PDB file of C-alpha atoms in Angstrom:
ATOM      1  CA  ARG B 209      47.246 -20.026  58.517  1.00  0.00           C
ATOM      2  CA  ARG B 210      44.229 -21.254  56.499  1.00  0.00           C
ATOM      3  CA  GLU B 211      42.164 -19.736  59.242  1.00  0.00           C
ATOM      4  CA  GLU B 212      43.499 -16.323  58.859  1.00  0.00           C
ATOM      5  CA  GLU B 213      43.476 -16.464  55.200  1.00  0.00           C
ATOM      6  CA  THR B 214      39.884 -17.537  54.770  1.00  0.00           C
ATOM      7  CA  PRO B 215      38.341 -14.500  56.312  1.00  0.00           C
ATOM      8  CA  GLY B 216      40.708 -12.127  53.864  1.00  0.00           C
ATOM      9  CA  ALA B 217      39.403 -13.988  51.261  1.00  0.00           C
ATOM     10  CA  ALA B 218      35.856 -13.609  52.000  1.00  0.00           C
ATOM     11  CA  GLY B 219      36.554 -10.012  52.574  1.00  0.00           C
ATOM     12  CA  ARG B 220      37.907  -9.795  49.195  1.00  0.00           C
ATOM     13  CA  ALA B 221      35.418 -11.329  47.287  1.00  0.00           C
ATOM     14  CA  LYS B 222      32.586  -9.492  49.058  1.00  0.00           C
ATOM     15  CA  PRO B 223      33.065  -6.201  47.333  1.00  0.00           C
ATOM     16  CA  GLY B 224      32.815  -8.254  43.884  1.00  0.00           C
ATOM     17  CA  LEU B 225      29.563  -9.801  44.955  1.00  0.00           C
ATOM     18  CA  LEU B 226      28.110  -6.596  46.082  1.00  0.00           C
ATOM     19  CA  ALA B 227      29.089  -5.158  42.485  1.00  0.00           C
ATOM     20  CA  LEU B 228      27.386  -7.867  40.789  1.00  0.00           C
ATOM     21  CA  ALA B 229      24.286  -7.360  42.942  1.00  0.00           C
ATOM     22  CA  ALA B 230      24.246  -3.836  42.173  1.00  0.00           C
ATOM     23  CA  LEU B 231      24.666  -4.055  38.446  1.00  0.00           C
ATOM     24  CA  ALA B 232      22.115  -6.973  38.440  1.00  0.00           C
ATOM     25  CA  GLY B 233      19.470  -4.391  40.108  1.00  0.00           C
ATOM     26  CA  THR B 234      20.534  -1.638  37.619  1.00  0.00           C
ATOM     27  CA  VAL B 235      19.532  -4.005  35.084  1.00  0.00           C
ATOM     28  CA  ILE B 236      16.562  -5.127  36.290  1.00  0.00           C
ATOM     29  CA  ALA B 237      15.666  -1.182  36.814  1.00  0.00           C
ATOM     30  CA  LEU B 238      16.610  -0.551  33.020  1.00  0.00           C
ATOM     31  CA  ALA B 239      14.415  -3.265  32.024  1.00  0.00           C
ATOM     32  CA  LEU B 240      11.300  -1.636  33.820  1.00  0.00           C
ATOM     33  CA  ILE B 241      12.290   1.808  33.211  1.00  0.00           C
ATOM     34  CA  LEU B 242      12.858   1.389  29.313  1.00  0.00           C
ATOM     35  CA  PRO B 243       9.719  -0.341  28.616  1.00  0.00           C
ATOM     36  CA  ALA B 244       7.731   2.343  30.583  1.00  0.00           C
ATOM     37  CA  ARG B 245       9.417   4.894  28.811  1.00  0.00           C
ATOM     38  CA  ASN B 246       8.509   3.276  25.416  1.00  0.00           C
ATOM     39  CA  PHE B 247       4.900   3.026  26.729  1.00  0.00           C
ATOM     40  CA  TYR B 248       4.557   6.606  27.490  1.00  0.00           C
ATOM     41  CA  VAL B 249       6.171   7.598  23.904  1.00  0.00           C
ATOM     42  CA  ALA B 250       3.951   5.259  22.313  1.00  0.00           C
ATOM     43  CA  GLY B 251       0.585   6.593  23.992  1.00  0.00           C
ATOM     44  CA  THR B 252       1.728  10.170  23.098  1.00  0.00           C
ATOM     45  CA  GLN B 253       2.330   9.157  19.334  1.00  0.00           C
ATOM     46  CA  GLY B 254      -0.571   7.147  19.326  1.00  0.00           C
ATOM     47  CA  ALA B 255      -2.721  10.371  20.546  1.00  0.00           C
ATOM     48  CA  LEU B 256      -1.247  12.408  17.833  1.00  0.00           C
ATOM     49  CA  GLY B 257      -2.197   9.751  15.401  1.00  0.00           C
ATOM     50  CA  ALA B 258      -5.731   9.695  16.236  1.00  0.00           C
ATOM     51  CA  ARG B 259      -5.759  13.602  16.164  1.00  0.00           C
ATOM     52  CA  ALA B 260      -4.099  13.351  12.681  1.00  0.00           C
ATOM     53  CA  LEU B 261      -6.695  10.950  11.812  1.00  0.00           C
ATOM     54  CA  LEU B 262      -9.786  12.951  13.021  1.00  0.00           C
ATOM     55  CA  ASN B 263      -8.216  15.862  10.698  1.00  0.00           C
ATOM     56  CA  LYS B 264      -8.235  13.169   7.928  1.00  0.00           C
ATOM     57  CA  ASP B 265      -4.338  13.599   7.572  1.00  0.00           C
ATOM     58  CA  LEU B 266      -3.648   9.987   6.737  1.00  0.00           C
ATOM     59  CA  ALA B 267       0.024  10.574   5.947  1.00  0.00           C
ATOM     60  CA  ALA B 268       0.691  12.069   9.507  1.00  0.00           C
ATOM     61  CA  ALA B 269      -1.413   9.501  11.168  1.00  0.00           C
ATOM     62  CA  GLN B 270       0.161   6.489   9.512  1.00  0.00           C
ATOM     63  CA  LYS B 271       3.766   8.064  10.458  1.00  0.00           C
ATOM     64  CA  TYR B 272       2.374   8.686  14.339  1.00  0.00           C
ATOM     65  CA  TYR B 273       0.803   5.037  14.656  1.00  0.00           C
ATOM     66  CA  ALA B 274       3.667   2.980  12.926  1.00  0.00           C
ATOM     67  CA  ALA B 275       6.071   4.684  15.744  1.00  0.00           C
ATOM     68  CA  ALA B 276       3.508   3.680  18.485  1.00  0.00           C
ATOM     69  CA  HIS B 277       3.158   0.143  17.272  1.00  0.00           C
ATOM     70  CA  ARG B 278       6.975  -0.217  16.986  1.00  0.00           C
ATOM     71  CA  LEU B 279       7.587   1.094  20.467  1.00  0.00           C
ATOM     72  CA  ASP B 280       4.493  -0.661  21.725  1.00  0.00           C
ATOM     73  CA  PRO B 281       3.836  -3.821  19.901  1.00  0.00           C
ATOM     74  CA  PHE B 282       1.748  -5.325  22.687  1.00  0.00           C
ATOM     75  CA  THR B 283      -1.072  -2.634  22.639  1.00  0.00           C
ATOM     76  CA  ALA B 284      -3.408  -4.019  19.782  1.00  0.00           C
ATOM     77  CA  SER B 285      -5.137  -0.593  18.976  1.00  0.00           C
ATOM     78  CA  TYR B 286      -1.810   0.743  17.553  1.00  0.00           C
ATOM     79  CA  ALA B 287      -1.735  -2.304  15.012  1.00  0.00           C
ATOM     80  CA  ALA B 288      -5.625  -2.281  14.210  1.00  0.00           C
ATOM     81  CA  ASP B 289      -5.506   1.654  13.803  1.00  0.00           C
ATOM     82  CA  LEU B 290      -2.690   1.618  11.377  1.00  0.00           C
ATOM     83  CA  GLY B 291      -4.013  -1.419   9.754  1.00  0.00           C
ATOM     84  CA  GLN B 292      -7.225   0.699   8.774  1.00  0.00           C
ATOM     85  CA  ILE B 293      -4.859   3.371   7.516  1.00  0.00           C
ATOM     86  CA  TYR B 294      -3.124   0.819   5.239  1.00  0.00           C
ATOM     87  CA  ALA B 295      -6.564  -0.615   4.045  1.00  0.00           C
ATOM     88  CA  ALA B 296      -7.876   2.641   3.361  1.00  0.00           C
ATOM     89  CA  GLU B 297      -4.908   3.501   1.058  1.00  0.00           C
ATOM     90  CA  ALA B 298      -4.836  -0.071  -0.617  1.00  0.00           C
ATOM     91  CA  VAL B 299      -8.531   0.319  -1.625  1.00  0.00           C
ATOM     92  CA  ALA B 300      -7.845   3.918  -3.071  1.00  0.00           C
ATOM     93  CA  GLU B 301      -4.538   3.261  -4.862  1.00  0.00           C
ATOM     94  CA  ASP B 302      -5.366  -0.349  -5.800  1.00  0.00           C
ATOM     95  CA  ASP B 303      -1.872  -1.304  -4.167  1.00  0.00           C
ATOM     96  CA  ALA B 304      -1.464  -4.730  -3.315  1.00  0.00           C
ATOM     97  CA  ILE B 305       1.396  -4.461  -1.116  1.00  0.00           C
ATOM     98  CA  LYS B 306      -0.559  -2.164   1.345  1.00  0.00           C
ATOM     99  CA  HIS B 307      -3.282  -4.814   1.227  1.00  0.00           C
ATOM    100  CA  TYR B 308      -1.183  -7.515   2.793  1.00  0.00           C
ATOM    101  CA  LYS B 309       0.441  -4.943   5.257  1.00  0.00           C
ATOM    102  CA  ALA B 310      -3.132  -4.285   6.441  1.00  0.00           C
ATOM    103  CA  LEU B 311      -3.957  -7.796   6.737  1.00  0.00           C
ATOM    104  CA  ALA B 312      -0.442  -8.529   8.693  1.00  0.00           C
ATOM    105  CA  LEU B 313      -1.168  -5.509  10.952  1.00  0.00           C
ATOM    106  CA  ALA B 314      -4.818  -7.102  11.741  1.00  0.00           C
ATOM    107  CA  ARG B 315      -3.510 -10.662  12.546  1.00  0.00           C
ATOM    108  CA  GLU B 316      -1.085  -8.831  14.868  1.00  0.00           C
ATOM    109  CA  ALA B 317      -3.626  -7.139  16.564  1.00  0.00           C
ATOM    110  CA  ALA B 318      -6.003  -9.849  16.859  1.00  0.00           C
ATOM    111  CA  ARG B 319      -2.865 -12.008  18.821  1.00  0.00           C
ATOM    112  CA  ALA B 320      -1.969  -9.079  20.923  1.00  0.00           C
ATOM    113  CA  GLU B 321      -5.341  -8.762  22.741  1.00  0.00           C
ATOM    114  CA  PRO B 322      -7.901 -11.321  21.363  1.00  0.00           C
ATOM    115  CA  TYR B 323     -10.772 -10.172  23.991  1.00  0.00           C
ATOM    116  CA  ASN B 324     -10.493  -6.633  23.188  1.00  0.00           C
ATOM    117  CA  THR B 325     -13.694  -6.105  21.811  1.00  0.00           C
ATOM    118  CA  GLN B 326     -13.115  -2.570  20.564  1.00  0.00           C
ATOM    119  CA  VAL B 327     -10.234  -3.916  18.397  1.00  0.00           C
ATOM    120  CA  ARG B 328     -12.234  -6.836  17.256  1.00  0.00           C
ATOM    121  CA  ALA B 329     -14.676  -4.806  15.517  1.00  0.00           C
ATOM    122  CA  VAL B 330     -12.431  -2.366  14.054  1.00  0.00           C
ATOM    123  CA  LEU B 331     -10.984  -5.570  12.432  1.00  0.00           C
ATOM    124  CA  VAL B 332     -14.218  -6.792  11.187  1.00  0.00           C
ATOM    125  CA  ASN B 333     -14.529  -3.105   9.392  1.00  0.00           C
ATOM    126  CA  LEU B 334     -10.865  -3.748   8.314  1.00  0.00           C
ATOM    127  CA  TYR B 335     -11.754  -6.838   6.574  1.00  0.00           C
ATOM    128  CA  LEU B 336     -14.710  -5.613   4.784  1.00  0.00           C
ATOM    129  CA  LEU B 337     -12.932  -2.440   3.614  1.00  0.00           C
ATOM    130  CA  LEU B 338     -10.278  -4.863   1.952  1.00  0.00           C
ATOM    131  CA  LYS B 339     -13.278  -7.032   0.341  1.00  0.00           C
ATOM    132  CA  GLU B 340     -12.467 -10.099   2.480  1.00  0.00           C
ATOM    133  CA  PRO B 341     -15.786 -10.815   3.909  1.00  0.00           C
ATOM    134  CA  ALA B 342     -14.950 -14.223   5.086  1.00  0.00           C
ATOM    135  CA  LEU B 343     -11.885 -13.093   7.346  1.00  0.00           C
ATOM    136  CA  ALA B 344     -14.552 -10.524   8.333  1.00  0.00           C
ATOM    137  CA  ALA B 345     -16.987 -12.993   9.221  1.00  0.00           C
ATOM    138  CA  ARG B 346     -14.193 -15.456  10.883  1.00  0.00           C
ATOM    139  CA  GLU B 347     -13.348 -12.159  13.107  1.00  0.00           C
ATOM    140  CA  ALA B 348     -17.006 -11.273  13.688  1.00  0.00           C
ATOM    141  CA  GLU B 349     -17.205 -14.885  15.359  1.00  0.00           C
ATOM    142  CA  ALA B 350     -14.243 -13.857  17.628  1.00  0.00           C
ATOM    143  CA  LEU B 351     -15.826 -10.729  18.881  1.00  0.00           C
ATOM    144  CA  LEU B 352     -19.022 -12.871  19.807  1.00  0.00           C
ATOM    145  CA  ARG B 353     -16.861 -15.040  21.805  1.00  0.00           C
ATOM    146  CA  ALA B 354     -15.155 -12.306  23.216  1.00  0.00           C
ATOM    147  CA  ASN B 355     -18.529 -10.161  24.196  1.00  0.00           C
ATOM    148  CA  PRO B 356     -21.475 -12.771  24.094  1.00  0.00           C
ATOM    149  CA  MET B 357     -23.501 -10.700  26.730  1.00  0.00           C
ATOM    150  CA  VAL B 358     -24.581  -7.931  23.970  1.00  0.00           C
ATOM    151  CA  ALA B 359     -27.045  -7.869  21.191  1.00  0.00           C
ATOM    152  CA  SER B 360     -24.748  -6.045  19.001  1.00  0.00           C
ATOM    153  CA  SER B 361     -22.203  -8.764  18.743  1.00  0.00           C
ATOM    154  CA  TYR B 362     -24.913 -10.944  17.210  1.00  0.00           C
ATOM    155  CA  GLU B 363     -26.074  -8.415  14.787  1.00  0.00           C
ATOM    156  CA  ILE B 364     -22.363  -8.006  13.624  1.00  0.00           C
ATOM    157  CA  ALA B 365     -21.879 -11.696  13.191  1.00  0.00           C
ATOM    158  CA  ALA B 366     -25.047 -12.420  11.220  1.00  0.00           C
ATOM    159  CA  ALA B 367     -24.431  -9.046   9.289  1.00  0.00           C
ATOM    160  CA  THR B 368     -20.861 -10.326   8.074  1.00  0.00           C
ATOM    161  CA  ARG B 369     -22.383 -13.490   7.028  1.00  0.00           C
ATOM    162  CA  VAL B 370     -24.928 -11.549   4.606  1.00  0.00           C
ATOM    163  CA  GLU B 371     -21.801  -9.606   3.474  1.00  0.00           C
ATOM    164  CA  ALA B 372     -19.672 -12.861   2.458  1.00  0.00           C
ATOM    165  CA  ALA B 373     -22.467 -14.494   0.980  1.00  0.00           C
ATOM    166  CA  ARG B 374     -23.442 -11.596  -1.265  1.00  0.00           C
ATOM    167  CA  HIS B 375     -19.611 -11.024  -2.292  1.00  0.00           C
ATOM    168  CA  TYR B 376     -19.425 -14.773  -3.450  1.00  0.00           C
ATOM    169  CA  LEU B 377     -22.865 -14.993  -4.861  1.00  0.00           C
ATOM    170  CA  ARG B 378     -21.662 -11.772  -7.121  1.00  0.00           C
ATOM    171  CA  LEU B 379     -18.577 -13.694  -8.178  1.00  0.00           C
ATOM    172  CA  GLY B 380     -20.875 -16.633  -9.077  1.00  0.00           C
ATOM    173  CA  LYS B 381     -19.354 -18.791  -6.570  1.00  0.00           C
ATOM    174  CA  PRO B 382     -22.477 -20.114  -4.786  1.00  0.00           C
ATOM    175  CA  GLY B 383     -20.390 -23.057  -3.348  1.00  0.00           C
ATOM    176  CA  GLU B 384     -18.234 -20.508  -1.195  1.00  0.00           C
ATOM    177  CA  ALA B 385     -21.457 -18.630  -0.175  1.00  0.00           C
ATOM    178  CA  ARG B 386     -23.412 -21.665   0.908  1.00  0.00           C
ATOM    179  CA  PRO B 387     -21.636 -22.089   4.239  1.00  0.00           C
ATOM    180  CA  PHE B 388     -22.818 -18.541   5.124  1.00  0.00           C
ATOM    181  CA  LEU B 389     -26.223 -19.082   4.240  1.00  0.00           C
ATOM    182  CA  GLN B 390     -27.099 -21.721   6.716  1.00  0.00           C
ATOM    183  CA  PRO B 391     -30.013 -20.808   8.919  1.00  0.00           C
ATOM    184  CA  PRO B 392     -28.305 -18.901  11.938  1.00  0.00           C
ATOM    185  CA  ARG B 393     -30.005 -21.021  14.317  1.00  0.00           C
ATOM    186  CA  ASN B 394     -27.064 -21.031  16.442  1.00  0.00           C
ATOM    187  CA  LEU B 395     -27.048 -17.262  17.011  1.00  0.00           C
ATOM    188  CA  VAL B 396     -30.450 -17.420  17.877  1.00  0.00           C
ATOM    189  CA  ARG B 397     -30.080 -19.890  20.246  1.00  0.00           C
ATOM    190  CA  GLU B 398     -26.960 -18.433  22.067  1.00  0.00           C
ATOM    191  CA  MET B 399     -29.207 -15.193  22.353  1.00  0.00           C
ATOM    192  CA  GLU B 400     -32.188 -16.910  23.972  1.00  0.00           C
ATOM    193  CA  LYS B 401     -29.882 -18.722  26.614  1.00  0.00           C
ATOM    194  CA  ARG B 402     -28.570 -15.563  27.784  1.00  0.00           C
ATOM    195  CA  GLY B 403     -31.910 -13.832  27.802  1.00  0.00           C
ATOM    196  CA  LEU B 404     -31.175 -11.117  25.219  1.00  0.00           C
ATOM    197  CA  GLN B 405     -34.076  -9.838  22.594  1.00  0.00           C
ATOM    198  CA  PRO B 406     -33.399  -9.806  18.874  1.00  0.00           C
ATOM    199  CA  THR B 407     -33.233  -6.428  17.759  1.00  0.00           C
ATOM    200  CA  PRO B 408     -34.699  -4.910  15.201  1.00  0.00           C
ATOM    201  CA  ARG B 409     -31.172  -4.994  13.027  1.00  0.00           C
ATOM    202  CA  PHE B 410     -30.723  -8.535  13.910  1.00  0.00           C
ATOM    203  CA  ILE B 411     -34.248  -9.409  12.548  1.00  0.00           C
ATOM    204  CA  LEU B 412     -33.326  -7.541   9.498  1.00  0.00           C
ATOM    205  CA  VAL B 413     -30.227  -9.357   9.009  1.00  0.00           C
ATOM    206  CA  LEU B 414     -31.961 -12.812   9.707  1.00  0.00           C
ATOM    207  CA  GLY B 415     -34.186 -11.802   6.707  1.00  0.00           C
ATOM    208  CA  GLN B 416     -31.580 -10.876   4.413  1.00  0.00           C
ATOM    209  CA  LEU B 417     -29.743 -14.457   5.117  1.00  0.00           C
ATOM    210  CA  GLU B 418     -33.213 -16.296   4.235  1.00  0.00           C
ATOM    211  CA  ALA B 419     -33.628 -13.999   1.079  1.00  0.00           C
ATOM    212  CA  LEU B 420     -30.166 -14.699   0.153  1.00  0.00           C
ATOM    213  CA  ALA B 421     -30.632 -18.269   0.265  1.00  0.00           C
ATOM    214  CA  GLY B 422     -34.099 -18.270  -1.571  1.00  0.00           C
ATOM    215  CA  ARG B 423     -35.751 -19.280   1.556  1.00  0.00           C
ATOM    216  CA  CYS B 424     -38.685 -16.564   0.510  1.00  0.00           C
ATOM    217  CA  ASP B 425     -41.224 -17.300   3.260  1.00  0.00           C
ATOM    218  CA  ALA B 426     -39.029 -17.161   6.131  1.00  0.00           C
ATOM    219  CA  ALA B 427     -37.415 -14.083   4.455  1.00  0.00           C
ATOM    220  CA  ARG B 428     -40.645 -12.450   4.053  1.00  0.00           C
ATOM    221  CA  GLN B 429     -41.674 -13.096   8.030  1.00  0.00           C
ATOM    222  CA  HIS B 430     -38.361 -11.544   9.197  1.00  0.00           C
ATOM    223  CA  LEU B 431     -38.392  -8.644   6.809  1.00  0.00           C
ATOM    224  CA  GLU B 432     -42.063  -7.674   7.365  1.00  0.00           C
ATOM    225  CA  ALA B 433     -41.189  -7.577  11.090  1.00  0.00           C
ATOM    226  CA  ALA B 434     -38.187  -5.540  10.861  1.00  0.00           C
ATOM    227  CA  ALA B 435     -40.056  -3.194   8.751  1.00  0.00           C
ATOM    228  CA  ARG B 436     -42.261  -2.058  11.470  1.00  0.00           C
ATOM    229  CA  HIS B 437     -39.111  -0.570  13.108  1.00  0.00           C
ATOM    230  CA  LYS B 438     -37.983   2.768  12.145  1.00  0.00           C
ATOM    231  CA  GLU B 439     -34.182   2.006  12.515  1.00  0.00           C
ATOM    232  CA  ALA B 440     -34.581  -0.852  10.174  1.00  0.00           C
ATOM    233  CA  GLY B 441     -37.745   0.297   8.214  1.00  0.00           C
ATOM    234  CA  ALA B 442     -36.314   1.435   4.667  1.00  0.00           C
ATOM    235  CA  GLU B 443     -33.870  -1.340   4.348  1.00  0.00           C
ATOM    236  CA  ALA B 444     -36.048  -3.938   5.381  1.00  0.00           C
ATOM    237  CA  ALA B 445     -38.529  -2.910   2.568  1.00  0.00           C
ATOM    238  CA  ALA B 446     -35.892  -2.822  -0.142  1.00  0.00           C
ATOM    239  CA  TRP B 447     -35.207  -6.309   0.557  1.00  0.00           C
ATOM    240  CA  LEU B 448     -38.652  -7.089   1.031  1.00  0.00           C
ATOM    241  CA  ALA B 449     -39.662  -5.805  -2.242  1.00  0.00           C
ATOM    242  CA  VAL B 450     -37.044  -8.183  -3.936  1.00  0.00           C
ATOM    243  CA  VAL B 451     -38.442 -11.164  -2.177  1.00  0.00           C
ATOM    244  CA  LEU B 452     -41.936 -10.128  -3.005  1.00  0.00           C
ATOM    245  CA  GLY B 453     -40.835 -10.196  -6.687  1.00  0.00           C
ATOM    246  CA  ARG B 454     -38.733 -13.321  -6.761  1.00  0.00           C
ATOM    247  CA  SER B 455     -41.381 -15.168  -5.330  1.00  0.00           C
ATOM    248  CA  GLY B 456     -44.328 -14.075  -7.736  1.00  0.00           C
ATOM    249  CA  ASP B 457     -46.356 -12.358  -4.992  1.00  0.00           C
ATOM    250  CA  ARG B 458     -48.824  -9.981  -6.429  1.00  0.00           C
ATOM    251  CA  ALA B 459     -47.991  -7.419  -3.666  1.00  0.00           C
ATOM    252  CA  ALA B 460     -44.713  -7.138  -5.168  1.00  0.00           C
ATOM    253  CA  ALA B 461     -45.734  -3.904  -7.201  1.00  0.00           C
ATOM    254  CA  GLN B 462     -47.473  -2.239  -4.436  1.00  0.00           C
ATOM    255  CA  ALA B 463     -44.088  -2.836  -2.433  1.00  0.00           C
ATOM    256  CA  VAL B 464     -42.027  -1.186  -4.837  1.00  0.00           C
ATOM    257  CA  GLU B 465     -44.650   1.749  -5.045  1.00  0.00           C
ATOM    258  CA  GLN B 466     -44.277   2.188  -1.505  1.00  0.00           C
ATOM    259  CA  LEU B 467     -40.800   2.068  -1.107  1.00  0.00           C
ATOM    260  CA  LYS B 468     -40.485   4.882  -3.926  1.00  0.00           C
ATOM    261  CA  LYS B 469     -41.941   7.352  -1.047  1.00  0.00           C
ATOM    262  CA  LYS B 470     -38.954   6.023   1.578  1.00  0.00           C
ATOM    263  CA  GLY B 471     -36.512   7.903  -0.896  1.00  0.00           C
ATOM    264  CA  ALA B 472     -34.129   7.482  -3.355  1.00  0.00           C
ATOM    265  CA  GLU B 473     -31.473   5.642  -1.264  1.00  0.00           C
ATOM    266  CA  ALA B 474     -33.898   3.204  -0.464  1.00  0.00           C
ATOM    267  CA  PHE B 475     -35.181   2.688  -3.910  1.00  0.00           C
ATOM    268  CA  LYS B 476     -31.287   2.393  -5.153  1.00  0.00           C
ATOM    269  CA  LEU B 477     -30.807  -0.293  -2.742  1.00  0.00           C
ATOM    270  CA  TYR B 478     -33.725  -2.052  -4.172  1.00  0.00           C
ATOM    271  CA  GLU B 479     -32.165  -1.778  -7.717  1.00  0.00           C
ATOM    272  CA  THR B 480     -28.869  -2.932  -6.611  1.00  0.00           C
ATOM    273  CA  LEU B 481     -30.541  -5.891  -4.802  1.00  0.00           C
ATOM    274  CA  ARG B 482     -32.637  -6.642  -7.886  1.00  0.00           C
ATOM    275  CA  GLU B 483     -29.771  -6.898  -9.993  1.00  0.00           C
ATOM    276  CA  GLU B 484     -27.698  -9.184  -7.662  1.00  0.00           C
ATOM    277  CA  SER B 485     -30.792 -11.281  -7.247  1.00  0.00           C
ATOM    278  CA  ARG B 486     -29.965 -13.010 -10.564  1.00  0.00           C
ATOM    279  CA  PHE B 487     -27.165 -14.707  -9.015  1.00  0.00           C
ATOM    280  CA  TRP B 488     -29.199 -16.137  -5.792  1.00  0.00           C
ATOM    281  CA  PRO B 489     -30.053 -19.877  -5.293  1.00  0.00           C
ATOM    282  CA  SER B 490     -33.749 -20.320  -6.752  1.00  0.00           C
ATOM    283  CA  PRO B 491     -36.509 -19.203  -4.454  1.00  0.00           C
ATOM    284  CA  GLN B 492     -37.992 -22.036  -2.202  1.00  0.00           C
ATOM    285  CA  SER B 493     -41.298 -22.092  -0.338  1.00  0.00           C
ATOM    286  CA  ARG B 494     -39.872 -23.357   2.801  1.00  0.00           C
TER     287      ARG B 494
END
């Protein structure tokens, strides 16, 4: 009797098991289809956001990027682009809430794709826009770790140190500026180790760091070298004129006269730097 019941019981159970298996397959298929659908819609919304941004329609761009980020929180560019919009609005409107929203989105973007160098570069700009130079410098170091074979990564890392140092010196906080003013030997060593040649912009930034630290001899050496290159020449000349003036060099007056010939923008930078230099450390010969 048991032998007759057993096949019948198994037969009755089999449709149930098949139904469960079919249901499991449907659930898995939906789990795959729905995110794929989300990614597609997110991509469409992101493209619309980019177009709106090109047209300088921040309200529309914000709406589209917010939708893209909601549908696909794992694509860092949506969070980064949305963060940039909040940052721009925070500065324009002096809005603390948007400031912190931008910071939160920047952190999300960095976590989502830590080795995405384009996103990292966007975040450096976002932090600079928000006047968060210490965060910008930290983000630039992360960009350098993600992309150490490109000379521009070293330029950005050094340039954000300059911005952070200038920021804290202007605020009268030399102690907070000091860590950013250490000689950037680590950057130079890393470039040499990878066979990268210092670019004119990198040499300029080295000179700026030395100038801000009051190391006038080293600053002059770098700035004179950078000034010989067209892409860095005017900016290097403005910094050099300030350094010569601070070190009491007789060539300072001539440097200022030469600078006037480079245009109003270069001379305006010189005047800004000369005013800021009141807060820089005292000049050192070495």
